[in-house]
mmCIF file of C-alpha atoms and ligand atoms in Angstrom:
data_model
loop_
_atom_site.group_PDB
_atom_site.id
_atom_site.type_symbol
_atom_site.label_atom_id
_atom_site.label_comp_id
_atom_site.label_asym_id
_atom_site.label_seq_id
_atom_site.Cartn_x
_atom_site.Cartn_y
_atom_site.Cartn_z
ATOM 1 C CA MET A 1 84.735 173.988 39.568
ATOM 2 C CA SER A 2 84.394 177.908 41.289
ATOM 3 C CA HIS A 3 85.483 176.953 44.797
ATOM 4 C CA SER A 4 87.534 173.776 44.773
ATOM 5 C CA VAL A 5 90.579 173.099 46.410
ATOM 6 C CA TYR A 6 92.519 170.670 43.866
ATOM 7 C CA ARG A 7 95.433 168.077 45.656
ATOM 8 C CA GLY A 8 95.903 165.951 43.615
ATOM 9 C CA VAL A 9 95.300 164.958 38.884
ATOM 10 C CA GLY A 10 92.387 162.621 40.930
ATOM 11 C CA ASP A 11 90.293 165.022 41.888
ATOM 12 C CA LEU A 12 90.865 166.914 37.942
ATOM 13 C CA LYS A 13 87.278 165.462 36.712
ATOM 14 C CA GLY A 14 85.582 168.096 34.966
ATOM 15 C CA PHE A 15 88.518 170.506 35.339
ATOM 16 C CA SER A 16 90.040 172.113 32.651
ATOM 17 C CA LEU A 17 92.335 175.126 32.054
ATOM 18 C CA LYS A 18 89.555 176.719 28.839
ATOM 19 C CA ASN A 19 87.186 176.741 31.279
ATOM 20 C CA CYS A 20 88.670 179.012 33.484
ATOM 21 C CA GLN A 21 86.898 182.276 33.454
ATOM 22 C CA SER A 22 89.222 185.276 32.583
ATOM 23 C CA MET A 23 91.264 187.202 34.949
ATOM 24 C CA PRO A 24 92.408 191.193 33.907
ATOM 25 C CA ASP A 25 96.077 192.033 34.217
ATOM 26 C CA PRO A 26 97.631 193.725 36.909
ATOM 27 C CA THR A 27 97.332 197.854 36.545
ATOM 28 C CA GLY A 28 100.537 198.457 38.799
ATOM 29 C CA VAL A 29 102.386 197.348 41.356
ATOM 30 C CA LEU A 30 103.269 197.631 44.938
ATOM 31 C CA MET A 31 106.907 197.964 46.026
ATOM 32 C CA CYS A 32 108.588 198.959 49.634
ATOM 33 C CA ALA A 33 112.004 201.068 49.704
ATOM 34 C CA PRO A 34 114.847 199.495 51.141
ATOM 35 C CA ASP A 35 115.222 201.660 54.584
ATOM 36 C CA PHE A 36 115.721 199.520 56.976
ATOM 37 C CA TYR A 37 115.975 196.373 54.453
ATOM 38 C CA ASP A 38 118.168 193.659 56.349
ATOM 39 C CA VAL A 39 119.168 189.996 57.801
ATOM 40 C CA VAL A 40 118.922 189.778 60.888
ATOM 41 C CA ASP A 41 118.160 186.193 61.678
ATOM 42 C CA ILE A 42 118.302 182.956 59.333
ATOM 43 C CA LYS A 43 114.503 182.050 58.377
ATOM 44 C CA ASN A 44 115.833 180.229 55.278
ATOM 45 C CA PRO A 45 119.102 178.828 54.150
ATOM 46 C CA PHE A 46 119.316 181.605 51.548
ATOM 47 C CA MET A 47 120.053 184.187 54.742
ATOM 48 C CA ALA A 48 123.262 181.912 56.272
ATOM 49 C CA GLY A 49 126.400 183.819 56.394
ATOM 50 C CA HIS A 50 124.589 186.869 55.588
ATOM 51 C CA ILE A 51 124.018 188.551 59.393
ATOM 52 C CA GLY A 52 124.808 192.068 59.556
ATOM 53 C CA GLY A 53 126.248 191.388 55.347
ATOM 54 C CA VAL A 54 124.059 193.731 53.413
ATOM 55 C CA ASN A 55 126.104 196.605 51.202
ATOM 56 C CA ARG A 56 123.160 199.474 51.865
ATOM 57 C CA SER A 57 123.939 201.726 49.416
ATOM 58 C CA LEU A 58 124.431 198.543 46.416
ATOM 59 C CA ALA A 59 120.836 197.865 47.696
ATOM 60 C CA ARG A 60 119.433 200.552 47.572
ATOM 61 C CA ARG A 61 120.993 201.223 44.120
ATOM 62 C CA GLN A 62 119.314 197.326 42.793
ATOM 63 C CA TRP A 63 115.910 198.306 44.407
ATOM 64 C CA GLU A 64 116.029 201.154 42.815
ATOM 65 C CA GLU A 65 116.907 199.133 39.559
ATOM 66 C CA VAL A 66 113.968 196.888 40.248
ATOM 67 C CA ARG A 67 111.243 199.699 40.656
ATOM 68 C CA THR A 68 112.712 201.092 36.585
ATOM 69 C CA ALA A 69 112.219 197.611 35.073
ATOM 70 C CA PHE A 70 108.738 197.268 36.143
ATOM 71 C CA GLU A 71 107.753 201.153 34.845
ATOM 72 C CA THR A 72 109.894 199.474 31.378
ATOM 73 C CA ALA A 73 107.039 196.995 31.627
ATOM 74 C CA GLY A 74 103.941 199.401 31.597
ATOM 75 C CA LYS A 75 103.721 198.738 35.017
ATOM 76 C CA GLY A 76 103.550 201.887 37.770
ATOM 77 C CA VAL A 77 105.140 201.561 40.839
ATOM 78 C CA LEU A 78 103.378 202.084 44.135
ATOM 79 C CA ALA A 79 104.867 202.608 47.556
ATOM 80 C CA ILE A 80 104.141 201.859 51.018
ATOM 81 C CA ASP A 81 106.309 203.764 53.395
ATOM 82 C CA PRO A 82 109.224 201.548 55.017
ATOM 83 C CA VAL A 83 108.679 201.184 58.852
ATOM 84 C CA GLN A 84 112.352 201.224 61.036
ATOM 85 C CA GLY A 85 112.542 197.644 63.016
ATOM 86 C CA LEU A 86 110.610 195.789 59.899
ATOM 87 C CA GLU A 87 114.022 194.148 57.674
ATOM 88 C CA ASP A 88 111.949 192.199 55.393
ATOM 89 C CA MET A 89 109.013 194.453 54.661
ATOM 90 C CA VAL A 90 110.687 195.154 51.473
ATOM 91 C CA PHE A 91 109.715 191.556 50.423
ATOM 92 C CA CYS A 92 106.092 192.945 49.895
ATOM 93 C CA ALA A 93 104.355 189.771 48.313
ATOM 94 C CA ASN A 94 104.072 188.152 51.456
ATOM 95 C CA GLN A 95 102.117 189.687 53.297
ATOM 96 C CA THR A 96 99.137 189.644 52.053
ATOM 97 C CA PHE A 97 97.785 188.260 48.736
ATOM 98 C CA VAL A 98 95.270 190.596 45.868
ATOM 99 C CA GLY A 99 93.095 189.826 43.218
ATOM 100 C CA VAL A 100 90.067 191.058 41.999
ATOM 101 C CA ASP A 101 86.557 188.591 42.767
ATOM 102 C CA PRO A 102 84.520 187.723 39.362
ATOM 103 C CA LYS A 103 82.258 191.047 40.324
ATOM 104 C CA MET A 104 85.529 192.950 39.778
ATOM 105 C CA GLU A 105 86.229 193.463 43.658
ATOM 106 C CA ARG A 106 89.088 194.255 44.514
ATOM 107 C CA ILE A 107 90.081 192.191 47.573
ATOM 108 C CA CYS A 108 92.668 191.826 49.409
ATOM 109 C CA LEU A 109 93.125 188.740 51.978
ATOM 110 C CA LEU A 110 95.166 189.639 54.777
ATOM 111 C CA GLY A 111 98.626 186.821 55.144
ATOM 112 C CA GLN A 112 99.632 184.862 58.904
ATOM 113 C CA MET A 113 102.979 185.190 58.627
ATOM 114 C CA ARG A 114 104.905 181.697 60.000
ATOM 115 C CA HIS A 115 107.595 183.753 62.259
ATOM 116 C CA SER A 116 106.514 186.204 64.904
ATOM 117 C CA SER A 117 109.113 188.995 63.108
ATOM 118 C CA ARG A 118 107.879 189.242 60.002
ATOM 119 C CA ARG A 119 104.176 188.958 61.569
ATOM 120 C CA ARG A 120 104.388 192.546 62.922
ATOM 121 C CA GLU A 121 104.542 193.597 59.320
ATOM 122 C CA VAL A 122 101.226 192.689 58.121
ATOM 123 C CA PRO A 123 99.012 195.788 59.936
ATOM 124 C CA ALA A 124 100.937 198.487 57.853
ATOM 125 C CA PHE A 125 99.879 196.482 54.593
ATOM 126 C CA GLU A 126 96.408 195.982 55.751
ATOM 127 C CA ALA A 127 95.883 200.394 56.674
ATOM 128 C CA TRP A 128 97.815 200.567 52.605
ATOM 129 C CA PHE A 129 94.927 198.523 50.948
ATOM 130 C CA LYS A 130 92.397 199.994 53.260
ATOM 131 C CA ASP A 131 92.685 203.286 51.985
ATOM 132 C CA LYS A 132 92.885 202.371 48.730
ATOM 133 C CA GLY A 133 89.689 200.550 48.550
ATOM 134 C CA TYR A 134 89.718 197.609 49.121
ATOM 135 C CA ARG A 135 87.942 195.119 50.967
ATOM 136 C CA ILE A 136 89.987 193.291 53.849
ATOM 137 C CA VAL A 137 90.078 189.969 54.737
ATOM 138 C CA ARG A 138 91.176 188.067 57.509
ATOM 139 C CA LEU A 139 91.375 184.137 57.684
ATOM 140 C CA LYS A 140 88.940 182.488 60.484
ATOM 141 C CA ASP A 141 91.776 180.716 61.845
ATOM 142 C CA PRO A 142 94.818 182.731 63.634
ATOM 143 C CA GLY A 143 96.067 180.225 64.104
ATOM 144 C CA VAL A 144 97.461 179.048 60.147
ATOM 145 C CA SER A 145 100.112 180.166 58.441
ATOM 146 C CA PHE A 146 99.516 181.692 55.334
ATOM 147 C CA GLU A 147 102.509 184.271 53.459
ATOM 148 C CA GLY A 148 100.273 185.937 50.594
ATOM 149 C CA ALA A 149 101.956 185.891 47.199
ATOM 150 C CA GLY A 150 104.656 184.116 48.427
ATOM 151 C CA ASP A 151 102.595 181.419 48.463
ATOM 152 C CA ALA A 152 99.599 182.344 47.036
ATOM 153 C CA ILE A 153 100.317 182.806 42.554
ATOM 154 C CA TRP A 154 97.382 183.883 39.781
ATOM 155 C CA HIS A 155 97.516 181.387 36.776
ATOM 156 C CA PRO A 156 98.120 184.031 34.306
ATOM 157 C CA ALA A 157 94.935 185.840 32.884
ATOM 158 C CA LYS A 158 92.627 182.934 34.545
ATOM 159 C CA ARG A 159 90.680 182.529 37.693
ATOM 160 C CA LEU A 160 92.772 180.342 38.893
ATOM 161 C CA ILE A 161 95.476 179.914 41.997
ATOM 162 C CA TRP A 162 98.329 178.275 42.406
ATOM 163 C CA GLY A 163 98.704 177.160 46.504
ATOM 164 C CA GLY A 164 101.904 176.506 47.964
ATOM 165 C CA HIS A 165 102.317 174.840 51.165
ATOM 166 C CA GLY A 166 105.262 173.279 53.309
ATOM 167 C CA PHE A 167 107.482 175.111 55.120
ATOM 168 C CA ARG A 168 105.749 178.749 54.994
ATOM 169 C CA SER A 169 101.603 178.701 54.449
ATOM 170 C CA GLN A 170 99.676 175.855 55.287
ATOM 171 C CA PRO A 171 97.305 173.683 52.838
ATOM 172 C CA GLU A 172 93.946 175.133 55.328
ATOM 173 C CA ALA A 173 94.574 178.339 54.624
ATOM 174 C CA TYR A 174 93.588 177.488 50.734
ATOM 175 C CA GLU A 175 89.892 177.222 51.852
ATOM 176 C CA GLU A 176 89.580 180.097 52.266
ATOM 177 C CA VAL A 177 90.999 181.934 49.535
ATOM 178 C CA ALA A 178 89.163 179.977 47.467
ATOM 179 C CA ARG A 179 86.246 181.269 48.436
ATOM 180 C CA ALA A 180 87.322 184.864 48.681
ATOM 181 C CA PHE A 181 88.059 184.989 45.354
ATOM 182 C CA GLU A 182 85.454 182.404 44.073
ATOM 183 C CA SER A 183 88.219 180.728 42.145
ATOM 184 C CA PRO A 184 89.543 177.031 41.910
ATOM 185 C CA VAL A 185 92.749 176.453 44.121
ATOM 186 C CA VAL A 186 95.876 174.025 42.916
ATOM 187 C CA LEU A 187 97.698 172.560 45.882
ATOM 188 C CA LEU A 188 101.247 172.193 45.449
ATOM 189 C CA LYS A 189 103.643 170.943 47.506
ATOM 190 C CA LEU A 190 107.084 171.743 48.568
ATOM 191 C CA VAL A 191 109.483 169.552 49.999
ATOM 192 C CA ASN A 192 112.710 171.331 50.174
ATOM 193 C CA GLU A 193 113.396 173.514 52.328
ATOM 194 C CA ARG A 194 115.713 175.806 49.829
ATOM 195 C CA PHE A 195 112.116 176.590 48.043
ATOM 196 C CA TYR A 196 110.528 177.373 50.509
ATOM 197 C CA HIS A 197 107.944 179.766 49.361
ATOM 198 C CA LEU A 198 106.583 178.603 45.938
ATOM 199 C CA ASP A 199 107.158 181.880 44.247
ATOM 200 C CA THR A 200 111.647 180.701 44.400
ATOM 201 C CA CYS A 201 110.928 177.230 42.127
ATOM 202 C CA PHE A 202 107.287 178.232 40.092
ATOM 203 C CA CYS A 203 107.572 180.677 37.921
ATOM 204 C CA PRO A 204 104.199 181.259 34.979
ATOM 205 C CA LEU A 205 105.472 182.577 31.842
ATOM 206 C CA THR A 206 101.962 182.287 30.245
ATOM 207 C CA SER A 207 99.011 180.826 30.331
ATOM 208 C CA GLU A 208 100.310 177.468 28.747
ATOM 209 C CA ALA A 209 104.076 177.978 30.356
ATOM 210 C CA VAL A 210 105.581 177.601 33.642
ATOM 211 C CA LEU A 211 108.647 177.517 34.864
ATOM 212 C CA ILE A 212 109.959 175.510 37.417
ATOM 213 C CA TYR A 213 112.518 173.808 39.739
ATOM 214 C CA PRO A 214 111.256 169.904 40.229
ATOM 215 C CA SER A 215 112.949 168.406 42.741
ATOM 216 C CA ALA A 216 110.964 171.618 44.767
ATOM 217 C CA PHE A 217 108.435 169.305 44.703
ATOM 218 C CA ASP A 218 106.716 166.486 45.758
ATOM 219 C CA ALA A 219 105.632 164.078 42.677
ATOM 220 C CA GLU A 220 101.475 164.450 43.209
ATOM 221 C CA SER A 221 102.491 168.113 42.713
ATOM 222 C CA LEU A 222 104.332 168.170 39.796
ATOM 223 C CA GLU A 223 101.829 165.905 38.453
ATOM 224 C CA LEU A 224 99.653 168.536 39.072
ATOM 225 C CA ILE A 225 101.532 170.834 36.616
ATOM 226 C CA LEU A 226 102.682 168.372 34.166
ATOM 227 C CA LYS A 227 98.945 167.957 33.426
ATOM 228 C CA ILE A 228 97.788 171.434 33.665
ATOM 229 C CA PHE A 229 100.418 173.233 31.764
ATOM 230 C CA PRO A 230 101.153 172.061 28.437
ATOM 231 C CA ILE A 231 104.811 173.610 28.278
ATOM 232 C CA VAL A 232 106.794 172.731 31.837
ATOM 233 C CA LEU A 233 109.871 174.129 31.556
ATOM 234 C CA THR A 234 112.868 173.179 33.732
ATOM 235 C CA ALA A 235 115.046 176.043 35.668
ATOM 236 C CA GLY A 236 118.234 173.680 36.477
ATOM 237 C CA GLU A 237 119.777 174.013 40.018
ATOM 238 C CA GLY A 238 122.943 176.630 40.178
ATOM 239 C CA GLU A 239 120.138 179.593 37.931
ATOM 240 C CA ALA A 240 117.447 178.027 40.618
ATOM 241 C CA ILE A 241 119.195 178.978 44.082
ATOM 242 C CA ARG A 242 122.295 181.035 42.915
ATOM 243 C CA SER A 243 120.308 183.320 40.328
ATOM 244 C CA MET A 244 116.496 182.855 41.750
ATOM 245 C CA ALA A 245 115.712 182.202 38.897
ATOM 246 C CA CYS A 246 112.082 181.061 39.065
ATOM 247 C CA ASN A 247 111.688 184.043 41.302
ATOM 248 C CA ALA A 248 111.299 186.091 37.824
ATOM 249 C CA ALA A 249 108.023 188.047 37.719
ATOM 250 C CA VAL A 250 106.193 187.496 34.509
ATOM 251 C CA VAL A 251 104.712 191.195 33.485
ATOM 252 C CA ASP A 252 101.059 190.323 31.460
ATOM 253 C CA ALA A 253 102.980 187.236 29.181
ATOM 254 C CA LYS A 254 104.957 189.949 27.622
ATOM 255 C CA THR A 255 107.492 190.655 30.211
ATOM 256 C CA ALA A 256 110.136 188.996 32.322
ATOM 257 C CA ILE A 257 112.176 190.621 34.877
ATOM 258 C CA LEU A 258 114.674 187.853 35.781
ATOM 259 C CA GLN A 259 118.014 187.938 37.969
ATOM 260 C CA LYS A 260 121.109 188.675 35.934
ATOM 261 C CA GLY A 261 123.135 185.399 35.187
ATOM 262 C CA ALA A 262 120.648 182.324 34.834
ATOM 263 C CA ALA A 263 121.765 182.690 30.454
ATOM 264 C CA SER A 264 119.758 178.856 29.974
ATOM 265 C CA VAL A 265 116.530 180.184 31.821
ATOM 266 C CA ALA A 266 116.685 183.678 30.498
ATOM 267 C CA ARG A 267 117.224 181.554 26.828
ATOM 268 C CA HIS A 268 114.070 180.076 27.815
ATOM 269 C CA MET A 269 111.962 182.949 28.195
ATOM 270 C CA ALA A 270 113.213 184.508 24.607
ATOM 271 C CA VAL A 271 112.208 181.005 22.659
ATOM 272 C CA MET A 272 108.605 181.651 24.957
ATOM 273 C CA GLY A 273 108.708 185.159 23.692
ATOM 274 C CA LEU A 274 109.222 187.075 26.542
ATOM 275 C CA LYS A 275 110.668 189.790 26.471
ATOM 276 C CA VAL A 276 113.769 190.044 29.715
ATOM 277 C CA ILE A 277 115.026 192.446 30.977
ATOM 278 C CA GLU A 278 117.893 191.756 33.650
ATOM 279 C CA VAL A 279 118.323 192.901 36.664
ATOM 280 C CA ASP A 280 120.784 192.604 39.826
ATOM 281 C CA THR A 281 118.964 191.724 42.860
ATOM 282 C CA SER A 282 121.595 190.128 45.143
ATOM 283 C CA GLU A 283 121.857 192.035 48.334
ATOM 284 C CA TYR A 284 117.687 190.554 48.020
ATOM 285 C CA ILE A 285 119.494 186.979 47.093
ATOM 286 C CA LYS A 286 121.198 187.447 50.245
ATOM 287 C CA SER A 287 117.996 187.572 52.593
ATOM 288 C CA GLY A 288 116.527 184.539 50.103
ATOM 289 C CA GLY A 289 114.031 186.947 47.762
ATOM 290 C CA SER A 290 114.734 188.390 44.706
ATOM 291 C CA VAL A 291 112.249 190.116 42.062
ATOM 292 C CA TYR A 292 108.995 188.460 42.161
ATOM 293 C CA CYS A 293 108.364 188.905 46.308
ATOM 294 C CA MET A 294 109.849 192.481 46.290
ATOM 295 C CA LYS A 295 106.667 193.898 44.953
ATOM 296 C CA MET A 296 103.062 192.924 44.818
ATOM 297 C CA PHE A 297 101.354 193.185 41.680
ATOM 298 C CA LEU A 298 97.859 195.358 42.098
ATOM 299 C CA TYR A 299 94.971 195.311 40.624
HETATM 300 N N1 LIG B 301 114.083 186.634 54.044
HETATM 301 C C1 LIG B 301 112.556 186.705 54.201
HETATM 302 C C2 LIG B 301 111.954 185.871 55.145
HETATM 303 O O1 LIG B 301 112.151 185.044 55.156
HETATM 304 C C3 LIG B 301 112.842 186.444 52.252
HETATM 305 C C4 LIG B 301 111.487 186.557 51.992
HETATM 306 C C5 LIG B 301 111.539 186.412 50.106
HETATM 307 N N2 LIG B 301 109.778 186.167 49.799
HETATM 308 C C6 LIG B 301 109.459 186.040 48.456
HETATM 309 N N3 LIG B 301 108.048 185.657 48.511
HETATM 310 N N4 LIG B 301 110.339 184.308 48.105
HETATM 311 O O2 LIG B 301 110.554 185.632 54.890
#
């Protein structure tokens, strides 16, 4: 099971969540201050109409609020220095995918960004993780795109990775993701360009429960989600788009940090036993990101 890539329910013979090894909780988070954050082009539908429209001082206050929320949730926040000219670097879930292998070695798999402007962000993260002692791994094929933890998401507390593809990452990347982390990968195909990264429409809450925006996925992917998660909660269109509610960050299956204004999703989370911390990330939603993609979980 360890290196398998599952593409459809037909592949799941012999698979059981219970048999997946356990994964440690993240030890902290990495964030990048928004000194140079801006919307300068349109890489996803959220960005339309917002070129030059970021309120810098509000963005800075909102970033501090998110940082404080992670600290309240019990995770120390480390920072990588922002780089002038890299306006999307603040979304530090995308440049790498980080975790530990079964021997507990910390690994940083470098992303290969779809847009050339974002490719320039990766070396700064490579240097940061190398300095912290992570083993750096790169994909063999430089032509395959892979946007890190924006599309690759760890199942809570389990050695299992959910791999989104369709807009930013390509399915070919996940064979190597599975091998690098010695962990099975379940592929999920995204079909709605508004939900261009898996973290915009798929938010594991606990090991048993996930929050999704269903029409972001093709039928086969929905079937995989329903087969593996005993509890599947859904976000409505308004909350999924306006509040990017599926881009909440859930910490240790205990605390959810969620964009304010998503009342139904907040109730779903509370029913699942999560403490909900509401924050405002409106300046980041202008670029197509909210809480989840403003950090990288560290191990
Ligand atoms: N403007 C950035 C982009 O389009 C936003 C990335 C947000 N990250 C995320 N994981 N959803 O690449």
